[in-house]
mmCIF file of C-alpha atoms and ligand atoms in Angstrom:
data_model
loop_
_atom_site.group_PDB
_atom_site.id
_atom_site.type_symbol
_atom_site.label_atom_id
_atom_site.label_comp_id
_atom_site.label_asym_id
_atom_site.label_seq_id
_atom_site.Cartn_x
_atom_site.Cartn_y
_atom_site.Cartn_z
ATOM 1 C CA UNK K 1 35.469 63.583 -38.330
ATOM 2 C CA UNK K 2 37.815 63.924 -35.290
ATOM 3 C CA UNK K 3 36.340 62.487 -31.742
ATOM 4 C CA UNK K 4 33.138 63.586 -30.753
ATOM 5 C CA UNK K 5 32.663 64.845 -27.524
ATOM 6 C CA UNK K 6 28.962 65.129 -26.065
ATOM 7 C CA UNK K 7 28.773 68.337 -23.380
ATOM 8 C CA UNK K 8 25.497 68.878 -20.793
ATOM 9 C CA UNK K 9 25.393 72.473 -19.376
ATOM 10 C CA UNK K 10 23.240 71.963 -16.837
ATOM 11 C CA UNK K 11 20.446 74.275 -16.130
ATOM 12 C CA UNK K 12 21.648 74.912 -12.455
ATOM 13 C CA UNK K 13 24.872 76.091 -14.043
ATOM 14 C CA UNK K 14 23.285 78.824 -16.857
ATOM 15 C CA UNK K 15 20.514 79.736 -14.309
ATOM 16 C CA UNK K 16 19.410 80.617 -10.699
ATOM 17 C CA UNK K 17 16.881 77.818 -10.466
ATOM 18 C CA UNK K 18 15.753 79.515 -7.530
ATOM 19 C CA UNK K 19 14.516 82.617 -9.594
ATOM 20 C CA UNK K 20 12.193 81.718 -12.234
ATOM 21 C CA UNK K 21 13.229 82.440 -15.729
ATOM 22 C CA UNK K 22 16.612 83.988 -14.511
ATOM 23 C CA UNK K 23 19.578 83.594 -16.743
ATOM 24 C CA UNK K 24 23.178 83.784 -15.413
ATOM 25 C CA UNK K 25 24.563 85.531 -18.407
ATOM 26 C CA UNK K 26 28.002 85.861 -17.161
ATOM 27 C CA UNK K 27 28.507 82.434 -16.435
ATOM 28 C CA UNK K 28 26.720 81.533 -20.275
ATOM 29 C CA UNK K 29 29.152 83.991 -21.963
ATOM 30 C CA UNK K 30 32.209 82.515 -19.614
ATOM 31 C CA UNK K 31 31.049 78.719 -20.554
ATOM 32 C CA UNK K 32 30.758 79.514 -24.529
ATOM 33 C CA UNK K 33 34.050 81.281 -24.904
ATOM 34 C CA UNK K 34 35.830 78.009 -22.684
ATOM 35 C CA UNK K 35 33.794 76.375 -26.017
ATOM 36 C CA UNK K 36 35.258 78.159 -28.385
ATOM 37 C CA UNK K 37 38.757 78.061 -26.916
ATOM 38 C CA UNK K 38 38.723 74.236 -26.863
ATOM 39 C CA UNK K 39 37.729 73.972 -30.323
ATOM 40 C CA UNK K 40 40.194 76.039 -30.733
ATOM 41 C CA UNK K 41 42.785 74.168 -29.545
ATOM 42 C CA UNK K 42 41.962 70.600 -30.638
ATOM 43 C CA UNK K 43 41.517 70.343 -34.031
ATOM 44 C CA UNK K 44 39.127 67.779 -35.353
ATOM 45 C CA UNK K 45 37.012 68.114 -31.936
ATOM 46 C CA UNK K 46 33.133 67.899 -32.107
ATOM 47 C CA UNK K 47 30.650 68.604 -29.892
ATOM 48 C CA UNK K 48 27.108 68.344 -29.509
ATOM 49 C CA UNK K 49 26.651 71.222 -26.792
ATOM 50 C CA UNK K 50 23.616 70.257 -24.699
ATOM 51 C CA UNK K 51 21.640 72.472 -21.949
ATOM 52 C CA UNK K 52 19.250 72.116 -19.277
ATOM 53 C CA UNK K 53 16.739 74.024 -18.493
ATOM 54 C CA UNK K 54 17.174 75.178 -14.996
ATOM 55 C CA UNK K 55 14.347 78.034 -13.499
ATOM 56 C CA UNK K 56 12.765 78.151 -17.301
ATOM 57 C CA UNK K 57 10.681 74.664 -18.533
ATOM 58 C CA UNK K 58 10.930 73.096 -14.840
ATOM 59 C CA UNK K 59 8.617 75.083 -13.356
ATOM 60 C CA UNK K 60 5.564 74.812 -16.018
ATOM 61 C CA UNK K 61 6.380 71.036 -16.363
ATOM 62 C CA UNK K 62 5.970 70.927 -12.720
ATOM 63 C CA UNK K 63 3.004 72.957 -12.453
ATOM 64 C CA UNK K 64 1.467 70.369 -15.535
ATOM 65 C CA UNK K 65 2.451 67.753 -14.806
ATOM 66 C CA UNK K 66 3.531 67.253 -18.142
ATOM 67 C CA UNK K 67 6.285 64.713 -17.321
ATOM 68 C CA UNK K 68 3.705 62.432 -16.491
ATOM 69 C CA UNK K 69 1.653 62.522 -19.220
ATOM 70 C CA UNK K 70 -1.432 64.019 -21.033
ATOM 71 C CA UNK K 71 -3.517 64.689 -18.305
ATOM 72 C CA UNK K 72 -5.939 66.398 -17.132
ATOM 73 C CA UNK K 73 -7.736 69.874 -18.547
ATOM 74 C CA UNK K 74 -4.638 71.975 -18.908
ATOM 75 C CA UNK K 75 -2.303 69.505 -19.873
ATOM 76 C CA UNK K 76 -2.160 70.758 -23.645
ATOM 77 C CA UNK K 77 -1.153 74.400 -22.323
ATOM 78 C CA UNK K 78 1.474 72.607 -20.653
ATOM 79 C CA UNK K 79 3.511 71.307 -23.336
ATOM 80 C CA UNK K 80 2.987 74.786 -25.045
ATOM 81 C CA UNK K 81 4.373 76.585 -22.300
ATOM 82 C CA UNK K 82 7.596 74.089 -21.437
ATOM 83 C CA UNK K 83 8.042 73.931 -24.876
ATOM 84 C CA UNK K 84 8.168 78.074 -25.217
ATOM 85 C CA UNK K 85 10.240 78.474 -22.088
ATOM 86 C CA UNK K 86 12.604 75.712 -23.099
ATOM 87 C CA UNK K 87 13.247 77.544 -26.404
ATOM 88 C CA UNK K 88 13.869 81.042 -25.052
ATOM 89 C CA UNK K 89 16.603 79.870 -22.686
ATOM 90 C CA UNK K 90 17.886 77.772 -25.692
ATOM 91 C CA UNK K 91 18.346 81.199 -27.948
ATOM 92 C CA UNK K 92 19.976 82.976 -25.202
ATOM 93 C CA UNK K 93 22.666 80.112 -24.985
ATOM 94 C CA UNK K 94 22.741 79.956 -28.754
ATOM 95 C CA UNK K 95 23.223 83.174 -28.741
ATOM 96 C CA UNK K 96 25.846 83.792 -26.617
ATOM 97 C CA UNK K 97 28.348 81.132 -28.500
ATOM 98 C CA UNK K 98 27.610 83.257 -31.917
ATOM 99 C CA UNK K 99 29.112 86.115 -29.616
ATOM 100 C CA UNK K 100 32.089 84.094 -28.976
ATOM 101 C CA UNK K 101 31.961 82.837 -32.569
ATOM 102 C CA UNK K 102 30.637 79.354 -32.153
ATOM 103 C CA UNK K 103 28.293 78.569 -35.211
ATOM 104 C CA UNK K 104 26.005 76.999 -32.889
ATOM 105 C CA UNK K 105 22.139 75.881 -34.142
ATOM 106 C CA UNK K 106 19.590 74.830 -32.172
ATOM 107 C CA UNK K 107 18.206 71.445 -32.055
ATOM 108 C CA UNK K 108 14.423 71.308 -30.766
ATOM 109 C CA UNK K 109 14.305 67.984 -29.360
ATOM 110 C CA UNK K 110 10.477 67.943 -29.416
ATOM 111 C CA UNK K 111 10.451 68.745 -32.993
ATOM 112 C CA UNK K 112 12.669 65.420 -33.941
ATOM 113 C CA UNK K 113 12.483 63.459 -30.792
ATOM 114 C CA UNK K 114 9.465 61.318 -29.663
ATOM 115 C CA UNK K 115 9.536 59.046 -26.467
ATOM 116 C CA UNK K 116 7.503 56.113 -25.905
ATOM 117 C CA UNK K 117 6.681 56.336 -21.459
ATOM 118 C CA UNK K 118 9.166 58.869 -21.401
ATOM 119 C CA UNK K 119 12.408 57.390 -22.725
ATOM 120 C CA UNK K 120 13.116 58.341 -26.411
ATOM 121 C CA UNK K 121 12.640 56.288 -29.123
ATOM 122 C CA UNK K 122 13.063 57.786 -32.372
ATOM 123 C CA UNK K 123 14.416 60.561 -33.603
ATOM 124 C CA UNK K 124 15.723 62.417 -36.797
ATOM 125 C CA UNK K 125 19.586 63.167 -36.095
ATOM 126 C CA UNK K 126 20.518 63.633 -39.622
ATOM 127 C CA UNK K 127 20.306 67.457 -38.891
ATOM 128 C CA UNK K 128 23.334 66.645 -36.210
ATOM 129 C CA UNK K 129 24.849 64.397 -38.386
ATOM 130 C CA UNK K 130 25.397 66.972 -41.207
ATOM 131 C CA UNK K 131 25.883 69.761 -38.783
ATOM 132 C CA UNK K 132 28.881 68.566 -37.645
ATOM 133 C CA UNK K 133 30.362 67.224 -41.143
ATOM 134 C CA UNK K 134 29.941 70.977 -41.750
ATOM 135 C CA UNK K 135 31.453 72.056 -38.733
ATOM 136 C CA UNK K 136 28.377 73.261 -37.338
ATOM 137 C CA UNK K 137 27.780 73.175 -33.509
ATOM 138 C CA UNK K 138 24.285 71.331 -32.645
ATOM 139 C CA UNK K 139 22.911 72.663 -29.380
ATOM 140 C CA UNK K 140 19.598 70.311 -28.275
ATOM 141 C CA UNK K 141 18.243 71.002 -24.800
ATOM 142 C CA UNK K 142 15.955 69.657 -22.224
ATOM 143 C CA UNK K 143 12.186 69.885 -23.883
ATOM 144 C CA UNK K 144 8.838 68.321 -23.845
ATOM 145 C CA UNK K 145 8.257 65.758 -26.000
ATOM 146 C CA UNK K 146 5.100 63.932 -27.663
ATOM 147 C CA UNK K 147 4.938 60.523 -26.374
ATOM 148 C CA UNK K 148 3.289 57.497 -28.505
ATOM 149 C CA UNK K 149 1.858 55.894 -25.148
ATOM 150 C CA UNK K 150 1.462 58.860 -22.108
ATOM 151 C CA UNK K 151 0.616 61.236 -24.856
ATOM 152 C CA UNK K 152 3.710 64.119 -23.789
ATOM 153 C CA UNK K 153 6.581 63.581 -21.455
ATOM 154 C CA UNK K 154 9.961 65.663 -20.555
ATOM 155 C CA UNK K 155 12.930 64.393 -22.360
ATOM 156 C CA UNK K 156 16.461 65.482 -20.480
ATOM 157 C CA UNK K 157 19.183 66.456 -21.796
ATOM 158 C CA UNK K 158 20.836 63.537 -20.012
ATOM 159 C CA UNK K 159 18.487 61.110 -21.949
ATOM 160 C CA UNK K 160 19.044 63.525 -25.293
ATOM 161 C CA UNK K 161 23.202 63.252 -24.673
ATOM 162 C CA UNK K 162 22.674 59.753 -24.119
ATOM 163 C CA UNK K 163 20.430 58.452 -27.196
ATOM 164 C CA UNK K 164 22.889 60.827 -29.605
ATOM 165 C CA UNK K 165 26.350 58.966 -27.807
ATOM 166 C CA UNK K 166 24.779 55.484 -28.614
ATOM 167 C CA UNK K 167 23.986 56.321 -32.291
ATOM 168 C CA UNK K 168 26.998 58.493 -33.148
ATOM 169 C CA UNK K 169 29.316 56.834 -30.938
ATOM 170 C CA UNK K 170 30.845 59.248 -28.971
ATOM 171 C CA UNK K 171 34.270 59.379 -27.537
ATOM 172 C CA UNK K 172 33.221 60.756 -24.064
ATOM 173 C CA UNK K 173 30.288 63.194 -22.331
ATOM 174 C CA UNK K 174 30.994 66.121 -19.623
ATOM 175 C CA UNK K 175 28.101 67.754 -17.793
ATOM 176 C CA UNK K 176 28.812 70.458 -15.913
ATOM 177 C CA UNK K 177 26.803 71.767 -12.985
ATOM 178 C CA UNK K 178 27.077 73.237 -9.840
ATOM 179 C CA UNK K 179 28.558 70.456 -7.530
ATOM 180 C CA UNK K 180 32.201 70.163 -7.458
ATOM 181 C CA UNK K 181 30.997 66.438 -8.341
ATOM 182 C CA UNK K 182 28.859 63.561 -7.034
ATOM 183 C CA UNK K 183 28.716 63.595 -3.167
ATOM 184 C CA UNK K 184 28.594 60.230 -1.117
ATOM 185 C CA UNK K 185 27.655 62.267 1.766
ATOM 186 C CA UNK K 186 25.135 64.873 0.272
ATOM 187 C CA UNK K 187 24.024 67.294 1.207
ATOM 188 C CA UNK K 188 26.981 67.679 3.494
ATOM 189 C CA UNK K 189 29.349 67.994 0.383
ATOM 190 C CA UNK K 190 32.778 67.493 2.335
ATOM 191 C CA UNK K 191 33.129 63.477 0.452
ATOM 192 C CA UNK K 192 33.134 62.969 -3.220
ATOM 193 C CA UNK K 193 33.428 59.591 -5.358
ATOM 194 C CA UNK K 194 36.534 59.802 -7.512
ATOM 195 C CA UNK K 195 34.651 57.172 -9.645
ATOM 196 C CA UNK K 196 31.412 55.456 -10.305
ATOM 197 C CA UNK K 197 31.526 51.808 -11.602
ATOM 198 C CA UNK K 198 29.355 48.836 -11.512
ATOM 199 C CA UNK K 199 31.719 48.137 -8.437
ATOM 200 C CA UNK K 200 30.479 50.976 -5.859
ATOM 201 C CA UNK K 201 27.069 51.989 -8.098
ATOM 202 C CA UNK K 202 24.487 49.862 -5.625
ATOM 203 C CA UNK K 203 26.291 51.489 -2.590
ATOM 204 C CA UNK K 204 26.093 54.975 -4.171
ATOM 205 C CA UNK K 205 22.926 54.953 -5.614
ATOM 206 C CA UNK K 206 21.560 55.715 -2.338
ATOM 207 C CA UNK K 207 23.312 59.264 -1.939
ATOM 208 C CA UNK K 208 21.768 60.473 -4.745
ATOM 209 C CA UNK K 209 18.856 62.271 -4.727
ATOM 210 C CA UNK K 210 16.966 64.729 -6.657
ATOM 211 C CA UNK K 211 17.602 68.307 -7.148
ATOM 212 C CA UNK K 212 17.632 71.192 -4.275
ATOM 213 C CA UNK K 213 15.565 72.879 -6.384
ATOM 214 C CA UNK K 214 12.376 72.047 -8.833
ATOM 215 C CA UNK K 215 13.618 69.375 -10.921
ATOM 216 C CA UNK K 216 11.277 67.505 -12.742
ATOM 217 C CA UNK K 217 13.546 64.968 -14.223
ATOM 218 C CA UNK K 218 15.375 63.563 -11.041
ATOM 219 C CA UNK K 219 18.701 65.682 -10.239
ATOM 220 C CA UNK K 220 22.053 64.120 -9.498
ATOM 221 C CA UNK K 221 20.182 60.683 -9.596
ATOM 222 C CA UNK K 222 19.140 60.866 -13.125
ATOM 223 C CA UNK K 223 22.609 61.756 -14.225
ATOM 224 C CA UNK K 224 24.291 59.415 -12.664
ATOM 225 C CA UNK K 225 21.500 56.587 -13.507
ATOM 226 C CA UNK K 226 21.801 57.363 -17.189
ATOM 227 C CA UNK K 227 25.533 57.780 -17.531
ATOM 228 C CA UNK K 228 26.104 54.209 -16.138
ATOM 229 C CA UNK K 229 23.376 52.752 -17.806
ATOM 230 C CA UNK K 230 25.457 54.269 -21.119
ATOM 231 C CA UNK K 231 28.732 53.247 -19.832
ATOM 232 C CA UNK K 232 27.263 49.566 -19.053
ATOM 233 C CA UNK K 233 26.556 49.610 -22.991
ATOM 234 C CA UNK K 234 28.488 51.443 -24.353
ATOM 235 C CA UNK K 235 31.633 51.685 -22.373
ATOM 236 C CA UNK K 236 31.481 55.367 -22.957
ATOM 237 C CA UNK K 237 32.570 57.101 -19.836
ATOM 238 C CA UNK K 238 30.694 60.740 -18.542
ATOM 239 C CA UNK K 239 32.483 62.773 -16.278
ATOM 240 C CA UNK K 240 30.642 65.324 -14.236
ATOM 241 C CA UNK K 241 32.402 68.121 -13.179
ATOM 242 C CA UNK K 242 31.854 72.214 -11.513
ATOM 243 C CA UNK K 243 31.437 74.123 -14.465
ATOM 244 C CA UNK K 244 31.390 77.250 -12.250
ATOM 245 C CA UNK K 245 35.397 76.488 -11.678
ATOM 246 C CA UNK K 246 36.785 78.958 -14.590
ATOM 247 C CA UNK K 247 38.357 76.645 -17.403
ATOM 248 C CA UNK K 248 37.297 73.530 -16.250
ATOM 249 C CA UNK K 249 34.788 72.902 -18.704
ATOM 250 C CA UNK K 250 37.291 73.864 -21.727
ATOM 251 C CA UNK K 251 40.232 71.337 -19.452
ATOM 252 C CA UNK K 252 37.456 68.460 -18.938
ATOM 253 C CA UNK K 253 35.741 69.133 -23.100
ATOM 254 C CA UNK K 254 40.013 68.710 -24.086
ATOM 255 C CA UNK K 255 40.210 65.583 -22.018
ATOM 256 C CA UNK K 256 42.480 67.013 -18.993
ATOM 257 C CA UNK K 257 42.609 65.690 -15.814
ATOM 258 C CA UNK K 258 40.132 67.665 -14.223
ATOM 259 C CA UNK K 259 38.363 67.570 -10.424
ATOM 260 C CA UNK K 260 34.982 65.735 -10.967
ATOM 261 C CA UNK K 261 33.473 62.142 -10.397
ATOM 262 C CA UNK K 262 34.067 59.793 -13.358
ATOM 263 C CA UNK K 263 31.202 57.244 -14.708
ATOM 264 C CA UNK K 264 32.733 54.280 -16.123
ATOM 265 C CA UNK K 265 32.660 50.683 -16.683
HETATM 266 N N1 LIG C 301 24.864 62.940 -4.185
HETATM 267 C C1 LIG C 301 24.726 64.126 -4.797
HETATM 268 N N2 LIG C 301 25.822 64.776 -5.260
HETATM 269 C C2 LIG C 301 25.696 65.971 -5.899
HETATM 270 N N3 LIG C 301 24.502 66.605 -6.097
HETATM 271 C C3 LIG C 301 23.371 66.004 -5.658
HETATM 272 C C4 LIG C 301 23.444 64.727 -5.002
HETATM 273 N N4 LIG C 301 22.178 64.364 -4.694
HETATM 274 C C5 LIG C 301 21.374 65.336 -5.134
HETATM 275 N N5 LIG C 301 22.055 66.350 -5.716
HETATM 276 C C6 LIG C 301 21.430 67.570 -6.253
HETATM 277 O O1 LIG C 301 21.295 67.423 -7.670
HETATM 278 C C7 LIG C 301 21.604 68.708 -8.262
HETATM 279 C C8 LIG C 301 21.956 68.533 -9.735
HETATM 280 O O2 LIG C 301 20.802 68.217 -10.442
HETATM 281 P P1 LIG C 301 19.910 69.322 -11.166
HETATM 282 O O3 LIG C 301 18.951 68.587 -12.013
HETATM 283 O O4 LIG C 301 19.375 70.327 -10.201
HETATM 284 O O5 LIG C 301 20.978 70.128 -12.022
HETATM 285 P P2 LIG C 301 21.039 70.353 -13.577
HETATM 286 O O6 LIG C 301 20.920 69.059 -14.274
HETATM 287 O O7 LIG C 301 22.248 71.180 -13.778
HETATM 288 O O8 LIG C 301 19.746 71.219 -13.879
HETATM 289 P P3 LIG C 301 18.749 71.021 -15.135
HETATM 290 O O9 LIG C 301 17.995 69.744 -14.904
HETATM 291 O O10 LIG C 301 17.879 72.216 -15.083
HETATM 292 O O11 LIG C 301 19.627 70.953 -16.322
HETATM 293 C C9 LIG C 301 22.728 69.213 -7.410
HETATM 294 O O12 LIG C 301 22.972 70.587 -7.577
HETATM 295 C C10 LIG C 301 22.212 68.857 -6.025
HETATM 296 O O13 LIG C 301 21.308 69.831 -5.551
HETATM 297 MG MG1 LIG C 302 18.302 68.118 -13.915
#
């Protein structure tokens, strides 16, 4: 296998978070045929395509409370209902990159992931393993998981993309959103960090916030918390970059210089 590259569309990309249950399909079918043409291009590549899940499993989770655990009455119709809504954004995606003619599959994270207080810790990856010996194109999401002490939690697709880099060491991970990159003077936008290392991390931590929207899992903060917390480890770096920017997904996937804010060690 050729270098494995580990890709987060995030949900504020491939949705209007502000609309419940509202795909952008344009901006789905744009993003999987920059996939395709970057497989394309680099032979060898591999990628574990990752998505959030933007206006779809955010807003039951939130209305559950099912990142926090198994509670209360309605908490089991909560991880039915993130679950479902998780899965039928996941399809469309999957879909779309069988239009562009990406053999794509879906990987249910909360049929092969469990967490233990919300952080994952085990899961079956052979499916991903042999998926990509075959040349197949895994494609987990954000989900709901079953967790061994809280009883269910949320697992990201930052914390998915992040327990799949450890154990099949991967080259490098690219999540794509909305923001040209990570802001040191959000929400003004007009200053972005070049780079995040242990150096400036303490200082930026505090311009990172949550999401503008309902995010159950933590917005810009989690990212950036989990992709230096991997590059710390790991020395893996994540680069986050404006996947709304026509072909700067497929540039920043083939390992161009691209506009974004770099998580290293
Ligand atoms: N310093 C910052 N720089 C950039 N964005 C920030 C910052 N602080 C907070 N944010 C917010 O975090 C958002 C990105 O996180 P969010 O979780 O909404 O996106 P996503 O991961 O694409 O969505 P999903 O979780 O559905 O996949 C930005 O669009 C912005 O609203
Ligand atoms: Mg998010």
């Amino acid at each position: 296998m050729g270098e494995l590259v580990l890709v987060k569309l995030g949900g504020s990309l491939i949705t209007d978070k502000a609309r419940l249950e509202t795909p952008r399909m344009d901006v789905i079918q744009r993003l999987a045929s920059e996939v395709h043409s970057a497989c394309e291009e680099q032979e060898g590549l591999s990628l574990v395509l990752g998505h959030g899940g933007g206006s779809f499993p955010h807003r039951p989770a939130d209305k559950y409370g099912t990142g926090k655990g198994l509670k209360g009455a309605h908490a089991c119709k909560g991880i039915a209902l993130v679950q479902d809504a998780a899965s039928r954004l996941n399809r469309i995606v999957v879909g779309a990159l069988i239009e562009e003619d990406v053999n794509a599959i879906s990987v249910q994270p909360s049929s092969c992931m469990v967490t233990e207080n919300g952080a994952i810790s085990s899961a079956f990856l052979e499916p991903i393993e042999l998926a990509l010996k075959v040349g197949v194109m895994p494609v987990p999401y954000g989900d709901v998981s079953l967790d061994r002490k809280i009883g269910c939690s949320i697992v990201s697709t930052e914390r998915i993309l992040d327990f799949i880099a450890r154990k099949l060491k991967a080259s490098r991970v690219v999540i794509a959103g909305i923001e040209e990159g990570v802001w040191e003077d959000y929400p003004a936008r007009k200053k972005m960090a070049g780079q995040i290392t242990p150096e400036n991390y303490e200082e930026m931590i505090g311009h990172l916030h949550g999401s503008e929207s309902v995010d159950v899992t933590g917005g810009m903060r989690h990212k950036v918390e989990r992709a230096m917390s991997l590059a710390r480890d790991t020395g893996i770096r994540t680069q986050i970059i404006n996947g709304s920017k026509p072909g700067r997904l497929k540039d920043a996937i083939l390992g161009k210089k691209v506009s974004g804010t770099l998580i290293r060690k």
